[in-house]
Amino acid sequence: MPNFHHILIPACLSALLFFTVAAGSPPRSGDPPNIEQGSNSLRVMTFNIRFDNPADGANAWANRKERVASTVRFHGADIVGMQEALKSQIDYLAEALPEYGWFGVGRDDGKEAGEFSPVFYRLERVEVLAQSTFWLSETPMVAGKLGWDAACNRVVTWGKFREKVSGAVFYLFNTHFDHAGDTARVESAKLLLAKIAEIAGDFPAVICGDFNAREDSEVYRILSGRSATADPQKRIFDCRYLSQTAHHGPLATFNGFNPTPTPGRIDYIFVKPQLRVLRHGILAERWEEGWASDHFPVLAEVVIAPAQQ
């Protein structure tokens, strides 16, 4: 049986990455973290787990699945937005991680066909108040509809949550933009921002996923409000730049199962502007046998503001 023990860099063991959000102005980068003892922090992760493709050989799901489950478990993620998960992979993770619930639908039919972008959540920490899915297309509520010049159906899975201790209410949006269609990615960014405003309103929101776009792309400029066509009132903020502590890990999120990752980030965690971020990192952990996935997970920690009435 393969050895699944981690080869973890010491920094990863000494600093389990947290992403802490509270109401108020974005912090100055020099401010020290200020997590009071007993605060209701939540750890949020985005993780493209790579679909179960037998052609991946040594990197096939059967050889990686314990690494994926271990990554989620070890870092104590309270909410995980996954991408590329097939139903059989979700079934394995649900059994391996019984402390989590999950929701989502297959992108091909709105049921169980095709890849999911599921949201896993720790049952003891948060309660799901509402959840749904929309498609990244000209008809967002039509299941299985290709959008623009996309090669694949693409979805956004969202949930409305209540943190069980504080009662704080917030939203999470999890997505996977198309890898091939330039127009599809640009239009998906515009649609996502519009839907966040429509669904979440004034509530805090975290937005995560595989956006298949680097920081120098029009997609990133639209999301961050720096495009000429962007609506600055709808912009969202990259947690890397809001973090009060220095970024942890490489500035790369795609490794392609190669020893050296491809430079640049395509997987992100964003937040709405009223939220506050303490820590942010990319978890480049490698086992003796290889990576957990062809993407690195991104992790951050949040403290949700008091509940809105």
mmCIF file of C-alpha atoms in Angstrom:
data_model
loop_
_atom_site.group_PDB
_atom_site.id
_atom_site.type_symbol
_atom_site.label_atom_id
_atom_site.label_comp_id
_atom_site.label_asym_id
_atom_site.label_seq_id
_atom_site.Cartn_x
_atom_site.Cartn_y
_atom_site.Cartn_z
ATOM 1 C CA MET A 1 0.000 0.000 0.000
ATOM 2 C CA PRO A 2 1.367 3.443 -0.797
ATOM 3 C CA ASN A 3 2.755 5.493 2.074
ATOM 4 C CA PHE A 4 0.459 8.464 2.639
ATOM 5 C CA HIS A 5 2.544 10.191 5.297
ATOM 6 C CA HIS A 6 2.987 13.884 4.539
ATOM 7 C CA ILE A 7 6.268 15.521 3.728
ATOM 8 C CA LEU A 8 5.322 18.867 5.263
ATOM 9 C CA ILE A 9 7.580 21.875 5.394
ATOM 10 C CA PRO A 10 8.019 23.063 8.984
ATOM 11 C CA ALA A 11 6.278 26.335 8.306
ATOM 12 C CA CYS A 12 3.137 24.473 7.404
ATOM 13 C CA LEU A 13 3.150 22.616 10.692
ATOM 14 C CA SER A 14 3.710 25.759 12.740
ATOM 15 C CA ALA A 15 1.167 27.917 10.969
ATOM 16 C CA LEU A 16 -2.108 26.226 10.147
ATOM 17 C CA LEU A 17 -3.473 28.808 7.807
ATOM 18 C CA PHE A 18 -6.433 30.785 8.982
ATOM 19 C CA PHE A 19 -8.627 33.202 7.127
ATOM 20 C CA THR A 20 -10.449 35.530 9.493
ATOM 21 C CA VAL A 21 -13.100 37.980 8.406
ATOM 22 C CA ALA A 22 -14.878 40.627 10.421
ATOM 23 C CA ALA A 23 -16.969 43.639 9.540
ATOM 24 C CA GLY A 24 -15.095 46.893 9.007
ATOM 25 C CA SER A 25 -12.517 48.464 6.750
ATOM 26 C CA PRO A 26 -9.849 46.331 5.030
ATOM 27 C CA PRO A 27 -6.797 46.085 7.311
ATOM 28 C CA ARG A 28 -3.409 47.677 6.742
ATOM 29 C CA SER A 29 -0.838 45.079 5.731
ATOM 30 C CA GLY A 30 1.330 45.965 8.722
ATOM 31 C CA ASP A 31 -1.332 45.358 11.341
ATOM 32 C CA PRO A 32 -0.737 42.235 13.461
ATOM 33 C CA PRO A 33 -3.408 39.553 13.556
ATOM 34 C CA ASN A 34 -5.819 39.953 16.429
ATOM 35 C CA ILE A 35 -7.771 36.764 17.050
ATOM 36 C CA GLU A 36 -9.094 36.820 20.579
ATOM 37 C CA GLN A 37 -9.110 33.582 22.498
ATOM 38 C CA GLY A 38 -12.424 31.862 21.960
ATOM 39 C CA SER A 39 -13.304 33.838 18.849
ATOM 40 C CA ASN A 40 -15.549 32.139 16.316
ATOM 41 C CA SER A 41 -13.106 31.722 13.470
ATOM 42 C CA LEU A 42 -13.870 29.707 10.348
ATOM 43 C CA ARG A 43 -11.375 28.180 7.953
ATOM 44 C CA VAL A 44 -12.303 28.358 4.284
ATOM 45 C CA MET A 45 -10.597 26.326 1.555
ATOM 46 C CA THR A 46 -10.905 26.161 -2.219
ATOM 47 C CA PHE A 47 -9.644 22.912 -3.745
ATOM 48 C CA ASN A 48 -9.769 21.633 -7.323
ATOM 49 C CA ILE A 49 -9.432 17.917 -6.610
ATOM 50 C CA ARG A 50 -9.031 16.807 -10.286
ATOM 51 C CA PHE A 51 -11.750 14.579 -11.707
ATOM 52 C CA ASP A 52 -11.439 10.807 -11.546
ATOM 53 C CA ASN A 53 -9.581 10.142 -14.795
ATOM 54 C CA PRO A 54 -8.154 6.599 -15.139
ATOM 55 C CA ALA A 55 -5.773 7.932 -17.809
ATOM 56 C CA ASP A 56 -3.900 9.804 -15.074
ATOM 57 C CA GLY A 57 -1.999 6.616 -14.285
ATOM 58 C CA ALA A 58 -0.056 6.949 -11.041
ATOM 59 C CA ASN A 59 -1.973 10.174 -10.377
ATOM 60 C CA ALA A 60 -5.402 8.550 -10.758
ATOM 61 C CA TRP A 61 -7.991 9.227 -8.069
ATOM 62 C CA ALA A 62 -7.595 5.807 -6.450
ATOM 63 C CA ASN A 63 -4.010 6.730 -5.608
ATOM 64 C CA ARG A 64 -4.789 10.302 -4.470
ATOM 65 C CA LYS A 65 -8.074 10.154 -2.636
ATOM 66 C CA GLU A 66 -6.596 9.630 0.832
ATOM 67 C CA ARG A 67 -4.308 12.630 0.282
ATOM 68 C CA VAL A 68 -7.259 14.852 -0.588
ATOM 69 C CA ALA A 69 -9.220 13.767 2.484
ATOM 70 C CA SER A 70 -6.132 14.154 4.669
ATOM 71 C CA THR A 71 -5.532 17.696 3.403
ATOM 72 C CA VAL A 72 -9.041 18.799 4.346
ATOM 73 C CA ARG A 73 -8.898 17.021 7.694
ATOM 74 C CA PHE A 74 -5.394 18.121 8.713
ATOM 75 C CA HIS A 75 -5.984 21.802 8.019
ATOM 76 C CA GLY A 76 -9.330 21.704 9.787
ATOM 77 C CA ALA A 77 -11.238 23.427 7.002
ATOM 78 C CA ASP A 78 -14.722 24.433 8.114
ATOM 79 C CA ILE A 79 -15.989 25.080 4.580
ATOM 80 C CA VAL A 80 -14.446 23.704 1.384
ATOM 81 C CA GLY A 81 -15.415 24.743 -2.128
ATOM 82 C CA MET A 82 -14.287 21.915 -4.411
ATOM 83 C CA GLN A 83 -14.103 21.734 -8.183
ATOM 84 C CA GLU A 84 -14.079 18.840 -10.707
ATOM 85 C CA ALA A 85 -15.629 16.374 -8.272
ATOM 86 C CA LEU A 86 -17.587 13.481 -9.757
ATOM 87 C CA LYS A 87 -20.342 11.895 -7.667
ATOM 88 C CA SER A 88 -18.214 8.848 -6.892
ATOM 89 C CA GLN A 89 -15.467 11.116 -5.551
ATOM 90 C CA ILE A 90 -17.958 13.017 -3.417
ATOM 91 C CA ASP A 91 -19.295 9.735 -2.047
ATOM 92 C CA TYR A 92 -15.786 8.704 -0.998
ATOM 93 C CA LEU A 93 -15.049 12.052 0.661
ATOM 94 C CA ALA A 94 -18.408 12.084 2.453
ATOM 95 C CA GLU A 95 -17.562 8.683 3.948
ATOM 96 C CA ALA A 96 -13.946 9.602 4.733
ATOM 97 C CA LEU A 97 -14.995 12.919 6.306
ATOM 98 C CA PRO A 98 -18.179 12.108 8.257
ATOM 99 C CA GLU A 99 -17.937 15.363 10.213
ATOM 100 C CA TYR A 100 -18.905 17.220 7.023
ATOM 101 C CA GLY A 101 -22.132 17.683 5.131
ATOM 102 C CA TRP A 102 -22.175 18.771 1.517
ATOM 103 C CA PHE A 103 -24.391 20.125 -1.241
ATOM 104 C CA GLY A 104 -24.170 20.654 -4.990
ATOM 105 C CA VAL A 105 -25.378 19.216 -8.284
ATOM 106 C CA GLY A 106 -23.851 17.721 -11.398
ATOM 107 C CA ARG A 107 -23.234 20.389 -13.999
ATOM 108 C CA ASP A 108 -24.582 18.356 -16.929
ATOM 109 C CA ASP A 109 -28.165 17.861 -15.720
ATOM 110 C CA GLY A 110 -28.559 19.596 -12.365
ATOM 111 C CA LYS A 111 -28.693 16.194 -10.671
ATOM 112 C CA GLU A 112 -25.765 13.758 -10.635
ATOM 113 C CA ALA A 113 -24.334 13.834 -14.167
ATOM 114 C CA GLY A 114 -20.965 15.413 -14.829
ATOM 115 C CA GLU A 115 -18.638 17.300 -12.565
ATOM 116 C CA PHE A 116 -19.855 18.999 -9.389
ATOM 117 C CA SER A 117 -18.535 22.127 -7.703
ATOM 118 C CA PRO A 118 -19.672 20.905 -4.282
ATOM 119 C CA VAL A 119 -19.460 22.731 -0.985
ATOM 120 C CA PHE A 120 -18.413 20.683 2.040
ATOM 121 C CA TYR A 121 -19.096 22.170 5.465
ATOM 122 C CA ARG A 122 -18.328 21.118 9.023
ATOM 123 C CA LEU A 123 -21.602 20.131 10.664
ATOM 124 C CA GLU A 124 -20.674 21.294 14.153
ATOM 125 C CA ARG A 125 -19.651 24.784 13.002
ATOM 126 C CA VAL A 126 -22.222 26.035 10.507
ATOM 127 C CA GLU A 127 -25.864 25.577 9.591
ATOM 128 C CA VAL A 128 -27.051 25.781 5.981
ATOM 129 C CA LEU A 129 -29.975 28.193 5.674
ATOM 130 C CA ALA A 130 -30.313 27.989 1.886
ATOM 131 C CA GLN A 131 -28.360 26.653 -1.082
ATOM 132 C CA SER A 132 -28.676 26.471 -4.839
ATOM 133 C CA THR A 133 -26.802 26.375 -8.134
ATOM 134 C CA PHE A 134 -26.798 28.513 -11.257
ATOM 135 C CA TRP A 135 -25.086 27.974 -14.579
ATOM 136 C CA LEU A 136 -22.523 30.285 -16.123
ATOM 137 C CA SER A 137 -24.442 30.927 -19.313
ATOM 138 C CA GLU A 138 -26.912 33.304 -20.901
ATOM 139 C CA THR A 139 -29.665 31.306 -19.134
ATOM 140 C CA PRO A 140 -28.294 30.756 -15.596
ATOM 141 C CA MET A 141 -31.237 28.724 -14.297
ATOM 142 C CA VAL A 142 -31.294 26.266 -17.216
ATOM 143 C CA ALA A 143 -29.389 23.145 -16.186
ATOM 144 C CA GLY A 144 -26.634 21.888 -18.443
ATOM 145 C CA LYS A 145 -26.537 24.930 -20.727
ATOM 146 C CA LEU A 146 -23.200 25.838 -22.309
ATOM 147 C CA GLY A 147 -22.358 29.502 -21.981
ATOM 148 C CA TRP A 148 -20.904 31.674 -24.730
ATOM 149 C CA ASP A 149 -17.784 29.971 -26.195
ATOM 150 C CA ALA A 150 -17.230 27.590 -23.272
ATOM 151 C CA ALA A 151 -16.009 24.060 -23.874
ATOM 152 C CA CYS A 152 -17.850 22.705 -20.819
ATOM 153 C CA ASN A 153 -20.922 23.397 -18.723
ATOM 154 C CA ARG A 154 -19.946 25.562 -15.755
ATOM 155 C CA VAL A 155 -21.753 26.261 -12.496
ATOM 156 C CA VAL A 156 -21.716 28.338 -9.340
ATOM 157 C CA THR A 157 -22.770 26.559 -6.144
ATOM 158 C CA TRP A 158 -23.789 28.910 -3.362
ATOM 159 C CA GLY A 159 -24.884 28.565 0.231
ATOM 160 C CA LYS A 160 -26.282 30.822 2.917
ATOM 161 C CA PHE A 161 -24.820 29.852 6.291
ATOM 162 C CA ARG A 162 -25.214 30.639 9.958
ATOM 163 C CA GLU A 163 -22.211 30.240 12.234
ATOM 164 C CA LYS A 164 -23.575 28.206 15.138
ATOM 165 C CA VAL A 165 -21.871 29.939 18.056
ATOM 166 C CA SER A 166 -22.250 33.610 17.131
ATOM 167 C CA GLY A 167 -25.319 33.321 14.907
ATOM 168 C CA ALA A 168 -23.499 35.289 12.212
ATOM 169 C CA VAL A 169 -24.980 34.867 8.717
ATOM 170 C CA PHE A 170 -22.882 34.852 5.540
ATOM 171 C CA TYR A 171 -22.808 33.500 1.996
ATOM 172 C CA LEU A 172 -20.289 31.404 0.116
ATOM 173 C CA PHE A 173 -20.080 31.143 -3.681
ATOM 174 C CA ASN A 174 -17.980 28.376 -5.253
ATOM 175 C CA THR A 175 -17.241 28.164 -8.974
ATOM 176 C CA HIS A 176 -15.086 26.807 -11.792
ATOM 177 C CA PHE A 177 -14.694 29.012 -14.875
ATOM 178 C CA ASP A 178 -14.147 27.516 -18.317
ATOM 179 C CA HIS A 179 -10.606 26.629 -19.336
ATOM 180 C CA ALA A 180 -11.026 27.271 -23.068
ATOM 181 C CA GLY A 181 -13.484 30.084 -23.779
ATOM 182 C CA ASP A 182 -12.071 33.593 -23.357
ATOM 183 C CA THR A 183 -15.486 35.185 -23.811
ATOM 184 C CA ALA A 184 -17.048 32.669 -21.434
ATOM 185 C CA ARG A 185 -14.618 33.565 -18.656
ATOM 186 C CA VAL A 186 -15.178 37.308 -19.081
ATOM 187 C CA GLU A 187 -18.967 36.957 -19.185
ATOM 188 C CA SER A 188 -18.874 34.495 -16.285
ATOM 189 C CA ALA A 189 -17.066 37.088 -14.172
ATOM 190 C CA LYS A 190 -19.732 39.691 -14.936
ATOM 191 C CA LEU A 191 -22.556 37.245 -14.224
ATOM 192 C CA LEU A 192 -20.973 36.080 -10.978
ATOM 193 C CA LEU A 193 -20.706 39.636 -9.641
ATOM 194 C CA ALA A 194 -24.300 40.370 -10.610
ATOM 195 C CA LYS A 195 -25.532 37.202 -8.897
ATOM 196 C CA ILE A 196 -23.563 37.890 -5.724
ATOM 197 C CA ALA A 197 -25.241 41.294 -5.480
ATOM 198 C CA GLU A 198 -28.659 39.769 -6.220
ATOM 199 C CA ILE A 199 -28.405 36.786 -3.863
ATOM 200 C CA ALA A 200 -26.245 37.992 -0.970
ATOM 201 C CA GLY A 201 -27.330 41.619 -0.875
ATOM 202 C CA ASP A 202 -25.591 43.365 2.027
ATOM 203 C CA PHE A 203 -24.569 40.158 3.799
ATOM 204 C CA PRO A 204 -20.887 39.168 4.052
ATOM 205 C CA ALA A 205 -19.803 36.815 1.282
ATOM 206 C CA VAL A 206 -16.801 34.668 0.438
ATOM 207 C CA ILE A 207 -16.180 33.743 -3.196
ATOM 208 C CA CYS A 208 -13.831 30.905 -4.086
ATOM 209 C CA GLY A 209 -12.924 28.658 -6.962
ATOM 210 C CA ASP A 210 -10.797 27.826 -9.964
ATOM 211 C CA PHE A 211 -11.140 30.859 -12.224
ATOM 212 C CA ASN A 212 -8.703 29.662 -14.916
ATOM 213 C CA ALA A 213 -7.380 33.226 -15.076
ATOM 214 C CA ARG A 214 -4.230 34.859 -13.771
ATOM 215 C CA GLU A 215 -3.911 38.247 -12.161
ATOM 216 C CA ASP A 216 -3.040 39.983 -15.433
ATOM 217 C CA SER A 217 -6.275 38.788 -17.093
ATOM 218 C CA GLU A 218 -9.416 40.748 -17.914
ATOM 219 C CA VAL A 219 -11.329 38.276 -15.744
ATOM 220 C CA TYR A 220 -9.318 39.264 -12.671
ATOM 221 C CA ARG A 221 -9.637 42.952 -13.511
ATOM 222 C CA ILE A 222 -13.428 42.634 -13.742
ATOM 223 C CA LEU A 223 -13.708 40.772 -10.446
ATOM 224 C CA SER A 224 -11.449 43.246 -8.659
ATOM 225 C CA GLY A 225 -13.143 46.299 -10.167
ATOM 226 C CA ARG A 226 -10.132 47.409 -12.204
ATOM 227 C CA SER A 227 -11.574 46.842 -15.661
ATOM 228 C CA ALA A 228 -13.025 49.729 -17.663
ATOM 229 C CA THR A 229 -16.221 47.680 -17.966
ATOM 230 C CA ALA A 230 -16.403 46.730 -14.269
ATOM 231 C CA ASP A 231 -18.960 48.020 -11.810
ATOM 232 C CA PRO A 232 -16.896 49.224 -8.815
ATOM 233 C CA GLN A 233 -19.896 48.768 -6.517
ATOM 234 C CA LYS A 234 -19.835 45.020 -7.183
ATOM 235 C CA ARG A 235 -16.116 44.358 -6.989
ATOM 236 C CA ILE A 236 -14.684 41.693 -4.723
ATOM 237 C CA PHE A 237 -11.312 41.595 -3.006
ATOM 238 C CA ASP A 238 -8.480 39.080 -3.295
ATOM 239 C CA CYS A 239 -7.704 37.700 0.157
ATOM 240 C CA ARG A 240 -4.006 37.583 -0.602
ATOM 241 C CA TYR A 241 -3.881 41.371 -0.607
ATOM 242 C CA LEU A 242 -6.213 41.904 2.341
ATOM 243 C CA SER A 243 -4.319 39.509 4.580
ATOM 244 C CA GLN A 244 -2.794 41.109 7.662
ATOM 245 C CA THR A 245 0.028 38.584 7.657
ATOM 246 C CA ALA A 246 2.354 37.740 4.809
ATOM 247 C CA HIS A 247 1.136 35.212 2.260
ATOM 248 C CA HIS A 248 2.185 31.632 2.999
ATOM 249 C CA GLY A 249 3.344 29.251 0.269
ATOM 250 C CA PRO A 250 4.128 29.630 -3.428
ATOM 251 C CA LEU A 251 2.425 32.120 -5.721
ATOM 252 C CA ALA A 252 1.226 29.273 -7.905
ATOM 253 C CA THR A 253 -1.855 27.058 -7.661
ATOM 254 C CA PHE A 254 -1.543 24.676 -10.647
ATOM 255 C CA ASN A 255 1.090 21.950 -10.730
ATOM 256 C CA GLY A 256 -0.244 19.628 -13.441
ATOM 257 C CA PHE A 257 1.194 16.741 -11.392
ATOM 258 C CA ASN A 258 4.667 18.032 -12.259
ATOM 259 C CA PRO A 259 7.376 18.554 -9.626
ATOM 260 C CA THR A 260 7.525 22.280 -10.391
ATOM 261 C CA PRO A 261 4.217 24.190 -10.445
ATOM 262 C CA THR A 262 3.214 26.566 -13.222
ATOM 263 C CA PRO A 263 3.895 30.165 -12.119
ATOM 264 C CA GLY A 264 0.873 32.293 -11.295
ATOM 265 C CA ARG A 265 -2.425 31.817 -9.480
ATOM 266 C CA ILE A 266 -5.670 30.663 -11.067
ATOM 267 C CA ASP A 267 -7.411 29.521 -7.856
ATOM 268 C CA TYR A 268 -8.550 32.276 -5.492
ATOM 269 C CA ILE A 269 -10.516 33.201 -2.407
ATOM 270 C CA PHE A 270 -12.206 36.604 -2.662
ATOM 271 C CA VAL A 271 -14.397 38.475 -0.193
ATOM 272 C CA LYS A 272 -16.848 41.344 -0.320
ATOM 273 C CA PRO A 273 -15.330 44.681 0.710
ATOM 274 C CA GLN A 274 -16.723 44.876 4.234
ATOM 275 C CA LEU A 275 -14.840 41.738 5.264
ATOM 276 C CA ARG A 276 -11.474 41.563 7.007
ATOM 277 C CA VAL A 277 -8.771 38.979 6.315
ATOM 278 C CA LEU A 278 -6.031 37.829 8.671
ATOM 279 C CA ARG A 279 -4.199 35.055 6.845
ATOM 280 C CA HIS A 280 -3.972 33.527 3.410
ATOM 281 C CA GLY A 281 -1.889 30.770 1.914
ATOM 282 C CA ILE A 282 -1.417 28.168 -0.799
ATOM 283 C CA LEU A 283 -0.751 24.655 0.502
ATOM 284 C CA ALA A 284 1.960 23.065 -1.630
ATOM 285 C CA GLU A 285 2.211 19.800 0.287
ATOM 286 C CA ARG A 286 3.724 16.789 -1.439
ATOM 287 C CA TRP A 287 3.633 13.125 -0.442
ATOM 288 C CA GLU A 288 6.354 10.629 -1.328
ATOM 289 C CA GLU A 289 4.118 9.398 -4.151
ATOM 290 C CA GLY A 290 3.131 12.836 -5.473
ATOM 291 C CA TRP A 291 0.645 15.659 -5.085
ATOM 292 C CA ALA A 292 -2.905 15.351 -3.775
ATOM 293 C CA SER A 293 -4.218 16.979 -6.970
ATOM 294 C CA ASP A 294 -3.034 18.892 -10.019
ATOM 295 C CA HIS A 295 -4.050 22.083 -8.151
ATOM 296 C CA PHE A 296 -2.924 23.270 -4.738
ATOM 297 C CA PRO A 297 -5.662 24.152 -2.256
ATOM 298 C CA VAL A 298 -5.928 27.742 -1.059
ATOM 299 C CA LEU A 299 -6.784 28.319 2.604
ATOM 300 C CA ALA A 300 -7.748 31.310 4.728
ATOM 301 C CA GLU A 301 -9.475 31.960 8.128
ATOM 302 C CA VAL A 302 -12.558 34.098 8.847
ATOM 303 C CA VAL A 303 -14.308 35.550 11.861
ATOM 304 C CA ILE A 304 -17.847 36.381 10.845
ATOM 305 C CA ALA A 305 -19.456 39.615 12.029
ATOM 306 C CA PRO A 306 -22.471 39.530 14.386
ATOM 307 C CA ALA A 307 -25.709 38.247 12.890
ATOM 308 C CA GLN A 308 -27.776 40.634 10.794
ATOM 309 C CA GLN A 309 -31.454 40.891 11.626
#
